[in-house]
Tab-separated table of C-alpha atoms and ligand atoms in Angstrom:
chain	number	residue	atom	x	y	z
J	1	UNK	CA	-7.370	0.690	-33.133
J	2	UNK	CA	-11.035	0.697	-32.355
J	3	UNK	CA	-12.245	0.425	-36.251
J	4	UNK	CA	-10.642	-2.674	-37.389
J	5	UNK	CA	-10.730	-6.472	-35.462
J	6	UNK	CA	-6.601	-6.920	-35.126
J	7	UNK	CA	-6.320	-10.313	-34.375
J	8	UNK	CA	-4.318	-11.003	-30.840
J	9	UNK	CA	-0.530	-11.451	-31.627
J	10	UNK	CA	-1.459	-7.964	-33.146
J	11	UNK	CA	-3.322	-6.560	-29.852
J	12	UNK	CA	-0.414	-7.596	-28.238
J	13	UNK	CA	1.664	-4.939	-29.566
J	14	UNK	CA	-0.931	-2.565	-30.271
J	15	UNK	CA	-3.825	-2.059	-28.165
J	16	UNK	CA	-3.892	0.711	-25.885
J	17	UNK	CA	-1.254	2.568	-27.469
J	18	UNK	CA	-0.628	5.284	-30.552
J	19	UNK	CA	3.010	7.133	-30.802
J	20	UNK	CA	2.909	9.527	-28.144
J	21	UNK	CA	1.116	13.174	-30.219
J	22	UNK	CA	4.237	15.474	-27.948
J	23	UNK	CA	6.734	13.383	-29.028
J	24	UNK	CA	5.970	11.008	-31.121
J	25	UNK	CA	7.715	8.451	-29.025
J	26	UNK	CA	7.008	4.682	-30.775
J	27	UNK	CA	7.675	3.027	-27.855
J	28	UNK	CA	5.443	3.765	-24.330
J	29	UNK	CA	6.621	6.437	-22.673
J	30	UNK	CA	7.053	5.697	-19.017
J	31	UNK	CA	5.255	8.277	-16.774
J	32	UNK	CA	7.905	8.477	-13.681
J	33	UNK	CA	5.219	11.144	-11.885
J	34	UNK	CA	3.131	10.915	-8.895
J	35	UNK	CA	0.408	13.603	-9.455
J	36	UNK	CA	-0.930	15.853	-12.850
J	37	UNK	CA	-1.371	19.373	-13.297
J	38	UNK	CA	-5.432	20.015	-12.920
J	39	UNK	CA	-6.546	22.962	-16.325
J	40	UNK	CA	-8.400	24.660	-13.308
J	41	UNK	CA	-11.362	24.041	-10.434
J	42	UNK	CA	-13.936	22.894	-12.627
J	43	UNK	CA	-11.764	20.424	-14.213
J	44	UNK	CA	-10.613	19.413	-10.785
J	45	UNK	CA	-14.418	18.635	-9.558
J	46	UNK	CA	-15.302	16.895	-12.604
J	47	UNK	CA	-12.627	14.431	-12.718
J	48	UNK	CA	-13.107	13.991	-8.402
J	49	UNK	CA	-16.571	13.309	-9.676
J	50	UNK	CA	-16.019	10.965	-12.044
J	51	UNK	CA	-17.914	13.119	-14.555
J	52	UNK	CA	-14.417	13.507	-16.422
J	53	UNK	CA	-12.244	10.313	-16.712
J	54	UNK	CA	-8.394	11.969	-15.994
J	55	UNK	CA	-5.206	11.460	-14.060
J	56	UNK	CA	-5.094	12.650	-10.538
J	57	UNK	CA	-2.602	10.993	-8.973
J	58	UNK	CA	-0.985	7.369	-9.446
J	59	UNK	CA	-1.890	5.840	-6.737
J	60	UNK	CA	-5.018	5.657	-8.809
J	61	UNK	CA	-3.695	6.124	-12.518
J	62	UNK	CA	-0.975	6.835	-14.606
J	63	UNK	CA	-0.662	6.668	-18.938
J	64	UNK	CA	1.977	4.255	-18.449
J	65	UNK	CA	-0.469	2.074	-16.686
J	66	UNK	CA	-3.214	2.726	-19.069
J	67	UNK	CA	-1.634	1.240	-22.071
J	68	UNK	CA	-1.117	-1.805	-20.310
J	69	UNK	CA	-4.817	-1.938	-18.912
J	70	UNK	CA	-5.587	-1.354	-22.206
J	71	UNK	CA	-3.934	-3.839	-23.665
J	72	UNK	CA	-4.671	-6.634	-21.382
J	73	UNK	CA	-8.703	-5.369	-21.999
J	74	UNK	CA	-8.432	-6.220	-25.303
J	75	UNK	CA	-6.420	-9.404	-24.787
J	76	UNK	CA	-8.800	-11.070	-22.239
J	77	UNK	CA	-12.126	-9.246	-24.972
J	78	UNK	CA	-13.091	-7.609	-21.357
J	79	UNK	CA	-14.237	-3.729	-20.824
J	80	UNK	CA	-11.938	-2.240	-18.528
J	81	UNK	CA	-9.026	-3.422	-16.540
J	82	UNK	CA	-6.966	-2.142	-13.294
J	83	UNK	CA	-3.336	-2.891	-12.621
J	84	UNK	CA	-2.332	-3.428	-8.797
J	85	UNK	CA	1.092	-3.796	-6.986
J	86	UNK	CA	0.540	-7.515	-7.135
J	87	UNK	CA	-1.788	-10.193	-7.965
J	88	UNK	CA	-2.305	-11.028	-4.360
J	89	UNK	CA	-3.693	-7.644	-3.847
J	90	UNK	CA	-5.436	-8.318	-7.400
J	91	UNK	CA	-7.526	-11.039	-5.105
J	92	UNK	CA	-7.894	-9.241	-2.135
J	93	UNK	CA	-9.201	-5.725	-3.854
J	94	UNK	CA	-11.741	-7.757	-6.204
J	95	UNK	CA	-13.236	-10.019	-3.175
J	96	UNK	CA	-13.778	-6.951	-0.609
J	97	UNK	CA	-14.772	-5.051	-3.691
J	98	UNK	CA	-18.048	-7.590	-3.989
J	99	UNK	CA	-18.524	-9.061	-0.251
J	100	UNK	CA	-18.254	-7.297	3.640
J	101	UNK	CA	-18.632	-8.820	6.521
J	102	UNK	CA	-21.056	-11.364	7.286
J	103	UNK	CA	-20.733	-12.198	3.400
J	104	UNK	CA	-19.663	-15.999	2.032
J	105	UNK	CA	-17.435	-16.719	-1.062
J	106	UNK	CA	-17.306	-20.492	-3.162
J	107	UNK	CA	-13.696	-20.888	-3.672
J	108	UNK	CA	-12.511	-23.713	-5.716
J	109	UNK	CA	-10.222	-25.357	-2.940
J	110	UNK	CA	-6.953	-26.718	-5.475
J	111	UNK	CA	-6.000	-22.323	-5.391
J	112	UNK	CA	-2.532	-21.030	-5.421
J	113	UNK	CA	-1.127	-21.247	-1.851
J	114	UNK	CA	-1.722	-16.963	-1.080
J	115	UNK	CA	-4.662	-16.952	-1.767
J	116	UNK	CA	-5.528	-19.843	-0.493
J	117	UNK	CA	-3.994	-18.448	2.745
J	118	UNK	CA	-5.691	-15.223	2.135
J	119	UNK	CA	-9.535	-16.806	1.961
J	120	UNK	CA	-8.678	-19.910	4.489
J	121	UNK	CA	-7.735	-17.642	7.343
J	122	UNK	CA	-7.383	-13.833	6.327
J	123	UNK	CA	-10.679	-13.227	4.872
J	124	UNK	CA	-12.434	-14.615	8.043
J	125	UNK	CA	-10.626	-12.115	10.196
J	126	UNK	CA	-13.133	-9.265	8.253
J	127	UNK	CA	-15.983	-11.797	8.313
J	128	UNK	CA	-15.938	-13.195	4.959
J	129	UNK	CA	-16.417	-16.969	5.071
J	130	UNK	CA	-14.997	-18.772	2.562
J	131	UNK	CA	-16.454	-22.524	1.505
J	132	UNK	CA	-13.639	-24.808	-0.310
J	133	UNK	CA	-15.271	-27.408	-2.591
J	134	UNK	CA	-13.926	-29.499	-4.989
J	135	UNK	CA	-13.573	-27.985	-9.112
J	136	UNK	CA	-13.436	-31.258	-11.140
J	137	UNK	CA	-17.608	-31.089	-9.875
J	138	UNK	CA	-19.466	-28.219	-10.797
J	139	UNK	CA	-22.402	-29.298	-8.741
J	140	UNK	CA	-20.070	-29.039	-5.535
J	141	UNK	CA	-20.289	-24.920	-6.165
J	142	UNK	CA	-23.884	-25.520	-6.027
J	143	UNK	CA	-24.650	-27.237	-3.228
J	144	UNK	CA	-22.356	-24.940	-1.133
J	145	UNK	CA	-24.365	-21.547	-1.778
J	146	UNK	CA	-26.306	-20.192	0.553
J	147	UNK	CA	-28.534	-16.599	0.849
J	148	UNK	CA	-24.981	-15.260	1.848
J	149	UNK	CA	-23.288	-16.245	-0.898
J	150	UNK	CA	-21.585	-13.258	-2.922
J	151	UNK	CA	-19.760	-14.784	-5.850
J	152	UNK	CA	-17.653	-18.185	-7.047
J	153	UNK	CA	-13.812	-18.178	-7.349
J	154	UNK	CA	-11.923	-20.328	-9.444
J	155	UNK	CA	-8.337	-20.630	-10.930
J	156	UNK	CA	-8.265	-22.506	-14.880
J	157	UNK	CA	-5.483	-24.230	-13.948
J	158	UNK	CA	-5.512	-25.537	-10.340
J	159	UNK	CA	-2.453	-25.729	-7.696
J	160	UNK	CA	-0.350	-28.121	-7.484
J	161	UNK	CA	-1.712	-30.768	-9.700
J	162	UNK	CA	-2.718	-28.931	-12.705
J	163	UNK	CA	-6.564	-30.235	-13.156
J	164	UNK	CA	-8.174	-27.842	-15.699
J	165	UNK	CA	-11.548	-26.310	-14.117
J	166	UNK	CA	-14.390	-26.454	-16.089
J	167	UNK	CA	-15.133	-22.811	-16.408
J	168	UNK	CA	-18.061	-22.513	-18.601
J	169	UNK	CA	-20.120	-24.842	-16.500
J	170	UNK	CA	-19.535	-22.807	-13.190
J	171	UNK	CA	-20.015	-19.851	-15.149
J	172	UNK	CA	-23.873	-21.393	-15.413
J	173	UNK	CA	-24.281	-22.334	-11.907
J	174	UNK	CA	-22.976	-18.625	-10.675
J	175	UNK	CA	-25.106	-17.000	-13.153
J	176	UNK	CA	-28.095	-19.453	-12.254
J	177	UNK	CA	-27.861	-17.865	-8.845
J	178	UNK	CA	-27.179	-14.034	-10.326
J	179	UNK	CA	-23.960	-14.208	-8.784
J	180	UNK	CA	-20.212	-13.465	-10.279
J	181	UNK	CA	-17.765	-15.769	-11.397
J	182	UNK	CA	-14.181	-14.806	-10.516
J	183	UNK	CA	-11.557	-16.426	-12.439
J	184	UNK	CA	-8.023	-16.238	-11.955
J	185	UNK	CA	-6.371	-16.722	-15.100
J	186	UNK	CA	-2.646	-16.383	-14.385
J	187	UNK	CA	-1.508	-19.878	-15.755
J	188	UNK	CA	-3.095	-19.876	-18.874
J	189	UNK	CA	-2.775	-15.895	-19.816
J	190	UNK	CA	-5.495	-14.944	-22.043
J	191	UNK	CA	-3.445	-16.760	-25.432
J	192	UNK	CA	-4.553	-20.083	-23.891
J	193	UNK	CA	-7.857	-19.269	-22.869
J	194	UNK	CA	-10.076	-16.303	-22.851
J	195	UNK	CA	-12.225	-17.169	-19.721
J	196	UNK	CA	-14.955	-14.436	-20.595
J	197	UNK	CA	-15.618	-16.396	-23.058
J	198	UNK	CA	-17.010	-18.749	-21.467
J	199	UNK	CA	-18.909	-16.628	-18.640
J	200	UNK	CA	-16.379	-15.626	-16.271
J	201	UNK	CA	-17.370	-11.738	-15.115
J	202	UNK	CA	-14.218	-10.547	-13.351
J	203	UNK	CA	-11.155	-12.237	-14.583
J	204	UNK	CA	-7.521	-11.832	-12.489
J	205	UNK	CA	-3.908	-12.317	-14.107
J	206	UNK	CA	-0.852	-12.065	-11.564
J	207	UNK	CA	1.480	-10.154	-14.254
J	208	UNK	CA	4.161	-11.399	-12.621
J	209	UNK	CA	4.372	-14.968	-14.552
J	210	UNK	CA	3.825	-15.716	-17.777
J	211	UNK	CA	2.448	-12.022	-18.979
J	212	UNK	CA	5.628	-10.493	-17.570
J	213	UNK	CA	7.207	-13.518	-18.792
J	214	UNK	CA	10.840	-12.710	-17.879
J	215	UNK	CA	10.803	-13.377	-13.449
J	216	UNK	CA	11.995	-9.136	-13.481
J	217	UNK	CA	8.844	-7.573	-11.819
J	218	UNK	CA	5.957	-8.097	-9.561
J	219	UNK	CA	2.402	-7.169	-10.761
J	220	UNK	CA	-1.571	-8.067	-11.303
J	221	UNK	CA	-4.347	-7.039	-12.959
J	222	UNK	CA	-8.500	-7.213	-12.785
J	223	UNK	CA	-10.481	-7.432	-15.910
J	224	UNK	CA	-13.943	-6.333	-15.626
J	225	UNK	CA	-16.155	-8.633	-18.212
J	226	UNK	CA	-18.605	-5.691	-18.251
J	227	UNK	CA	-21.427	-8.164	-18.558
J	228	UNK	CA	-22.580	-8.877	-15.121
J	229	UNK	CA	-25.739	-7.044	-13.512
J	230	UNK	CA	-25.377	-5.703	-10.160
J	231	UNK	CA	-28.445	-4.744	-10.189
J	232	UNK	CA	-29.980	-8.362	-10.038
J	233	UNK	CA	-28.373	-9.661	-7.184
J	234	UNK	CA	-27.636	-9.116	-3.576
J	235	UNK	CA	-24.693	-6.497	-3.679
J	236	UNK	CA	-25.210	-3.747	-0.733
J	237	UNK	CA	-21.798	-2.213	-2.233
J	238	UNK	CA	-22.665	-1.716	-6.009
J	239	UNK	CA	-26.574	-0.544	-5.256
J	240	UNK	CA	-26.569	1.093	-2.260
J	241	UNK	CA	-25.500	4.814	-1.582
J	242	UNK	CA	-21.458	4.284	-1.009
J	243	UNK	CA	-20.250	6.204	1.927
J	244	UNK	CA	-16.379	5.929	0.361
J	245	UNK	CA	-17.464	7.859	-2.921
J	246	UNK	CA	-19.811	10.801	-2.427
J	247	UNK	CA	-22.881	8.120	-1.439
J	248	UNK	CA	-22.835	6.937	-5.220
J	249	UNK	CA	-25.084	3.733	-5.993
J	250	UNK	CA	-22.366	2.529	-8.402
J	251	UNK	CA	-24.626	0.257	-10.329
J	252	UNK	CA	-27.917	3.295	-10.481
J	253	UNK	CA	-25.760	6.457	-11.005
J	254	UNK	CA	-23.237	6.251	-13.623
J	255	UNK	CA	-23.390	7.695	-16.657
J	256	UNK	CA	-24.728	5.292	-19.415
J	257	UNK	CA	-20.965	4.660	-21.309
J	258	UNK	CA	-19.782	3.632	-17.803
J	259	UNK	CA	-22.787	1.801	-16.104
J	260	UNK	CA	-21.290	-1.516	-17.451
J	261	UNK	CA	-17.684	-1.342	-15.885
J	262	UNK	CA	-18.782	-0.232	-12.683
J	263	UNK	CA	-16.933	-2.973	-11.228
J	264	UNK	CA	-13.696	-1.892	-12.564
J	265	UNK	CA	-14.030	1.973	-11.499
J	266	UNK	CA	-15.271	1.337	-7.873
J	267	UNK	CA	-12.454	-0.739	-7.641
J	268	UNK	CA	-9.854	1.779	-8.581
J	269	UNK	CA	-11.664	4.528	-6.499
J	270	UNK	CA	-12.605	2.513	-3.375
J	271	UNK	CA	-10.045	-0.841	-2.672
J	272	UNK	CA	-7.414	0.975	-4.985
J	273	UNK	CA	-7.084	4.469	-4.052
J	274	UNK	CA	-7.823	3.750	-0.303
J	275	UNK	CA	-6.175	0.830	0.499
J	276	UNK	CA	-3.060	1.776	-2.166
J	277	UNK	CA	-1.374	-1.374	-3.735
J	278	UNK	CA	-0.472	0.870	-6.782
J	279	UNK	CA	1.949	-0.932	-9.292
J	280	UNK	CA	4.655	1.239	-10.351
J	281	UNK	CA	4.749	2.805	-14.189
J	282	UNK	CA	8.598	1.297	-14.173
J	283	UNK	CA	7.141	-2.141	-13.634
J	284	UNK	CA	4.139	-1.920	-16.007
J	285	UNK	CA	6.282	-0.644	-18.793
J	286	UNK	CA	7.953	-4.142	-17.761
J	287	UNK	CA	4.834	-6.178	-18.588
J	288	UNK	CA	3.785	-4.143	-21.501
J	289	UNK	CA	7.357	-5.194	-23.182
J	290	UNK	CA	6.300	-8.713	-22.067
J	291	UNK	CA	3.341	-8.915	-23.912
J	292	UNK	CA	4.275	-8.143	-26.987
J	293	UNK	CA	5.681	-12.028	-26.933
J	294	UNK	CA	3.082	-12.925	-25.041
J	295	UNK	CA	1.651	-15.559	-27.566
J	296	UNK	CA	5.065	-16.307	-28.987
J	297	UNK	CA	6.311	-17.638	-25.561
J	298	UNK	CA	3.193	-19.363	-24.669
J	299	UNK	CA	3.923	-21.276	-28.000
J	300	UNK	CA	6.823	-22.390	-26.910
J	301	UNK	CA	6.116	-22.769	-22.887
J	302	UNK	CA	3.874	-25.382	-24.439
J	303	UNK	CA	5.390	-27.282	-26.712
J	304	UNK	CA	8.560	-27.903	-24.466
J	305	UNK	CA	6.435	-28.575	-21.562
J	306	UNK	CA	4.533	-31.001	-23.388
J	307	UNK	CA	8.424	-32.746	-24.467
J	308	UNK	CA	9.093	-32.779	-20.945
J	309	UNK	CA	5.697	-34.570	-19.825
J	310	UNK	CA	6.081	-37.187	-22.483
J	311	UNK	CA	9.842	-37.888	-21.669
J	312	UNK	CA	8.358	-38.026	-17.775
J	313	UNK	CA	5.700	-40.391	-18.479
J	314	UNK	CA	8.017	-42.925	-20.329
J	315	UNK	CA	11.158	-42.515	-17.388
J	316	UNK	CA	11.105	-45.482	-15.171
J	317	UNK	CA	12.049	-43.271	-12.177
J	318	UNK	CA	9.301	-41.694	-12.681
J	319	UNK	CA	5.810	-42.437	-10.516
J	320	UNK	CA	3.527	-40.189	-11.863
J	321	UNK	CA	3.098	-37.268	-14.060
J	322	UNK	CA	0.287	-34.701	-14.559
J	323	UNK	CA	-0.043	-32.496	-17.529
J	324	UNK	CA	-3.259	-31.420	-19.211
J	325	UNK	CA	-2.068	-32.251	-22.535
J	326	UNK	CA	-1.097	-35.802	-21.677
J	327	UNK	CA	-3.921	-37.670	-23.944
J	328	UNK	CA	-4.528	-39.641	-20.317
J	329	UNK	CA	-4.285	-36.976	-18.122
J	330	UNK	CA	-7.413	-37.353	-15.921
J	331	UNK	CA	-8.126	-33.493	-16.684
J	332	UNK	CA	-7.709	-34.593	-20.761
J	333	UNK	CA	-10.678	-34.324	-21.274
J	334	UNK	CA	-11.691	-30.634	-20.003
J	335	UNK	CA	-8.442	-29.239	-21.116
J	336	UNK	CA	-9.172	-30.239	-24.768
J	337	UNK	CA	-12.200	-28.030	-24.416
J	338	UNK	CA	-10.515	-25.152	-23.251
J	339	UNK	CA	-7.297	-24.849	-24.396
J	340	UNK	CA	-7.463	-25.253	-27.637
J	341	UNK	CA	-3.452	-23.506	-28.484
J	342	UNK	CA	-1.416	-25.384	-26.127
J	343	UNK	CA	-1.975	-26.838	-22.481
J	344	UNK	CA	0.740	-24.216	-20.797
J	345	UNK	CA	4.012	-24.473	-19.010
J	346	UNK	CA	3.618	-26.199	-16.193
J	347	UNK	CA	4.411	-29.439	-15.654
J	348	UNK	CA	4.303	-31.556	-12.069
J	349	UNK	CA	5.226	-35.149	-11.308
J	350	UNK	CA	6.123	-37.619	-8.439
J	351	UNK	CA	9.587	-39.778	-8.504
J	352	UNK	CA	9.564	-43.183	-7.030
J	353	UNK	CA	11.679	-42.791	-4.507
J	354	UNK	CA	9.440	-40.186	-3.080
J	355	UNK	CA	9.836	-37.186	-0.540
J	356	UNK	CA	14.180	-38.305	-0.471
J	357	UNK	CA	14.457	-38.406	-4.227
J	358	UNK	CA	12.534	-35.278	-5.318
J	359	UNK	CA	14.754	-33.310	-2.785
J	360	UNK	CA	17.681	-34.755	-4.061
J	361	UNK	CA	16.871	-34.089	-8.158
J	362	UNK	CA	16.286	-30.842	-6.789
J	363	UNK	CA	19.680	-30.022	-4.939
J	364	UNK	CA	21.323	-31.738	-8.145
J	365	UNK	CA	19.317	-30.350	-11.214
J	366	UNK	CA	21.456	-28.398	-13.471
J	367	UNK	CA	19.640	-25.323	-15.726
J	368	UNK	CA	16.570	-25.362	-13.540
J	369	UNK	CA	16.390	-22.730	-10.979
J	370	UNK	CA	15.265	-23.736	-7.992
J	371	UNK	CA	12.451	-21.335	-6.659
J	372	UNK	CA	9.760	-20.100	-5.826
J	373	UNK	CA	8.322	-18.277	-9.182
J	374	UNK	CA	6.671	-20.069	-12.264
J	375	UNK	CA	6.422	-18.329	-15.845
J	376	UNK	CA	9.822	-17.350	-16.151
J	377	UNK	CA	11.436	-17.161	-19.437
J	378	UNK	CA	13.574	-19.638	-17.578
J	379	UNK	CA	13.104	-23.100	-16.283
J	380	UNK	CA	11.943	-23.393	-12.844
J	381	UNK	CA	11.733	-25.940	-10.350
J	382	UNK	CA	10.108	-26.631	-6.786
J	383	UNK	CA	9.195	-28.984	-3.929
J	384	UNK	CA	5.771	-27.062	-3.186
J	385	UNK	CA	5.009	-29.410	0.016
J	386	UNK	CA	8.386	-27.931	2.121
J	387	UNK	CA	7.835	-24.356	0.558
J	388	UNK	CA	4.951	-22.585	-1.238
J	389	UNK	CA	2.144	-24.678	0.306
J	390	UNK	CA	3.647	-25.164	3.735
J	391	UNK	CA	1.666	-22.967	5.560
J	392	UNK	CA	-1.270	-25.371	4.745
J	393	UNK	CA	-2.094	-28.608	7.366
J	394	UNK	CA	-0.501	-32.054	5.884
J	395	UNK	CA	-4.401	-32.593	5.751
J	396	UNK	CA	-5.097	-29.533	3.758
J	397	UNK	CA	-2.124	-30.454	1.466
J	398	UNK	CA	-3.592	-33.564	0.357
J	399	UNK	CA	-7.240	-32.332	0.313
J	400	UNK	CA	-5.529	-30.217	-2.873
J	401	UNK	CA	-3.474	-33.120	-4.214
J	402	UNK	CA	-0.151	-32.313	-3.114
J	403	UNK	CA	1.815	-35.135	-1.661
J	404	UNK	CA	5.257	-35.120	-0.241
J	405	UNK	CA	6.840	-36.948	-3.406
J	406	UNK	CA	5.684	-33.957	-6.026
J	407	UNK	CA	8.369	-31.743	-7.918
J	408	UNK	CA	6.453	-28.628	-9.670
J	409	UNK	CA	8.348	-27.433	-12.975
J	410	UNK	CA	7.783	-24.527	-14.625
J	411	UNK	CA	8.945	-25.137	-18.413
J	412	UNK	CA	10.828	-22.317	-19.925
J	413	UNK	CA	11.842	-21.259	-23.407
J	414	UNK	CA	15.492	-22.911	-23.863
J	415	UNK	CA	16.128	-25.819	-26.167
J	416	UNK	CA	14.377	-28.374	-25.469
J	417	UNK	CA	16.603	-30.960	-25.577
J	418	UNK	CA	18.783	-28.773	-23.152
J	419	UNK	CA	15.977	-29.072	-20.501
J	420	UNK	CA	15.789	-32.440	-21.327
J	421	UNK	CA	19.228	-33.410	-20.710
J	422	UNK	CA	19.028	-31.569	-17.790
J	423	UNK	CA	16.700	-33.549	-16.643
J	424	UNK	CA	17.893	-36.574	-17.236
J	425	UNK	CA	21.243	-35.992	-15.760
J	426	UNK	CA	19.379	-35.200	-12.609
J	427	UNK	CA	17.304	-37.987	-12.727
J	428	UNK	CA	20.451	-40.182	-12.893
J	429	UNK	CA	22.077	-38.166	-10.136
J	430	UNK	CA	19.069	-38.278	-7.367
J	431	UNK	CA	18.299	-42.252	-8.190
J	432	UNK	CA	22.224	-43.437	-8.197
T	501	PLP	C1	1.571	-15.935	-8.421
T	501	PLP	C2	0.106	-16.132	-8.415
T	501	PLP	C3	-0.734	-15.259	-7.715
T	501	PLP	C4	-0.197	-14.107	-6.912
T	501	PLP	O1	0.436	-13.165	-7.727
T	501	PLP	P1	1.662	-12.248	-7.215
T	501	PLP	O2	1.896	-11.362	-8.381
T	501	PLP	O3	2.803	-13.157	-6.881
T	501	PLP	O4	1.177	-11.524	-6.001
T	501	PLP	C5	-2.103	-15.475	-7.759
T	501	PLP	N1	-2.615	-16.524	-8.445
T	501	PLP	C6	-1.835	-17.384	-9.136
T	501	PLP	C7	-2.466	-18.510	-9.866
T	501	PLP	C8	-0.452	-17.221	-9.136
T	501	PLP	O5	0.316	-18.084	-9.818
């Protein structure tokens, strides 16, 4: 696959994977094993060494899980991915994987309520501060770096109200400062945006939504850009001696072909193999079948999501509605930029009769499902303020847009006029 430039609905199916040589197997194999067979000691030492790349053990790899990093590598145009149990531990591996105690992180403060949980009040517990500041201005990343400061965090699509971040121009300010821009990806999958692209050096998809695609498994996945220079910057873990692998200065030491995905590798032998969110090869053989239709449902995630945002914005029951693709959607203008395919599934709006009506369209909704999930195959719906966000303040709430009046859809891939009739017959039920 290396020789020729396949195009992505081709990577899609393709990268990372040849019929199995033993078997000839078209379809991935899944490797149901914990542990392989070592040829003898000196094969043993080299791959403990890294001076052989080779499975050990799947905690820390597996050829099931390979075709999938693969794939997504060549998806996102990165250099080496990891899969993880989750994209929650996703976050957490890739932040302690840059920053230690005593160490401050930018975060974009409109994330997705875990992590926001995770930086807000988690983080701090190991001494990493986290600074929220406001996406829709760059300059706010700026002025909230310090000495400390290890690397920026952003999401491309921001919780709950869907403003599109403006990636390239944080990408400047991080890289202004030599520091990394983490971007978490999930609700615009590579197919609506490649984020590297546009700067970003470490880029995070939860597999569980839209890449998965089908609400079945749990999963996430780091993509290392293999662009950004440890060397230049302040990073105690990537250039001096590490005392969790054999005192190796992970950005001096490596061998030339893997100098530039040091990232990537200390983060499978250090966070990874130590701290053990492994995904399972059942469940990655579950996200490889999802994206092979991984640009085929994003398609159509986005042109029924943009039916139900017009038929919103025209509903008299209807207060509000936010969509990126909305030609006056106050994040319009970025999102035209960016996403260039489609503006994704999501869609999010407030009903006039506020906190009593949104609970009521939800209890009476037929089709939707009503939970707490987006980038199902199916349509999803949710009242983030009682549920997914409720372990924020009322004060933090609204300091990330999300008033008591908002119902979050997720816009699946049945009929559209199906959803929309759904809709409406809700609508009719929670105003009567
Ligand atoms: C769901 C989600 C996560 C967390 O992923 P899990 O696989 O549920 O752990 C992180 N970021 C975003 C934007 C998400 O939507």
């Amino acid at each position: 696959m290396s020789e020729k430039k396949y195009r992505f609905e081709t990577l899609s199916l393709h990268a990372g994977q040849v019929p199995d040589p033993t078997t000839l197997s078209r379809g991935v194999p899944v490797y149901r094993t914990s542990s392989y067979v070592f040829k003898n000691t000196e094969h043993a030492a080299n791959l403990f060494a890294l001076k052989e790349l080779g499975n050990i053990y799947t905690r820390l790899m597996n050829p099931t899980h390979a075709v999938l990093e693969d794939r997504v590598t060549a998806l996102e145009g990165g250099a080496a991915s990891v899969a993880v149990a989750s994209g929650t531990s996703a976050v957490h591996y890739t932040i302690i994987n840059i920053a230690a105690q005593g160490d401050e992180v930018v975060a974009a403060n409109n994330l997705y309520g875990g992590s926001y949980t995770m930086f807000a009040s988690i983080l701090p517990q190991f001494g990493i501060t986290v600074k929220f500041v406001d996406p829709k201005n760059p300059e706010n990343f700026k002025k909230a770096i310090t000495p400390k400061t290890k690397l920026l965090y952003i999401e491309t699509i921001g919780n709950p109200v869907l403003d599109v971040t403006d990636v390239q121009e944080i990408a400047d300010i991080a890289h202004k400062h030599n520091l990394p821009l983490v971007v978490d990806g999930t609700f615009t999958t590579p197919w609506l945006l490649r984020t590297i692209d546009y700067g970003a050096d470490i880029v995070i998809n939860s597999l569980t939504k839209w890449m998965g695609g089908h609400g079945n498994a749990i999963g996430g996945i780091i993509t290392d850009s293999g662009k950004f220079d440890w060397k230049k910057g302040p990073f105690p873990l990537m250039n001096e001696p590490d005392s969790n692998y054999h005192g190796l200065k992970w950005a001096h030491d490596l061998p030339a072909a893997l100098a530039p995905i040091a990232f990537a590798l200390r983060f499978r032998t250090v966070p990874l193999r130590n701290l053990g969110a492994a995904i399972s090869p059942d469940n990655a053989w579950m996200f490889i079948q999802g994206l092979e239709t991984l640009p085929l449902r994003m398609q159509r995630h986005s042109e029924n999501a943009m039916k139900v945002a017009e038929f919103l914005k025209k509903d008299s029951r209807v207060a509000w509605v936010r969509y990126p693709g909305l030609p006056d959607d106050p994040s319009h203008q970025v999102a035209k930029k960016y996403l260039k395919k489609g503006f994704g599934g999501m869609v999010v709006f407030g009903m006039k009769g506020g906190y009593e009506a949104a609970v009521k369209l939800i209890d009476n909704i037929k089709l939707f499902s009503h939970l707490a999930n987006v980038g199902d195959a199916k349509s999803l719906i949710l009242h983030p303020s009682s549920t997914s966000h409720s372990q924020l303040s009322e004060d933090q709430q609204r300091s990330g847009g999300l008033t008591p009046d908002l119902v979050r859809l997720s816009i699946g891939l049945e009929h559209s006029d199906d959803i929309l009739e759904a809709l409406e017959e809700g609508l009719a039920v929670s105003t009567r």
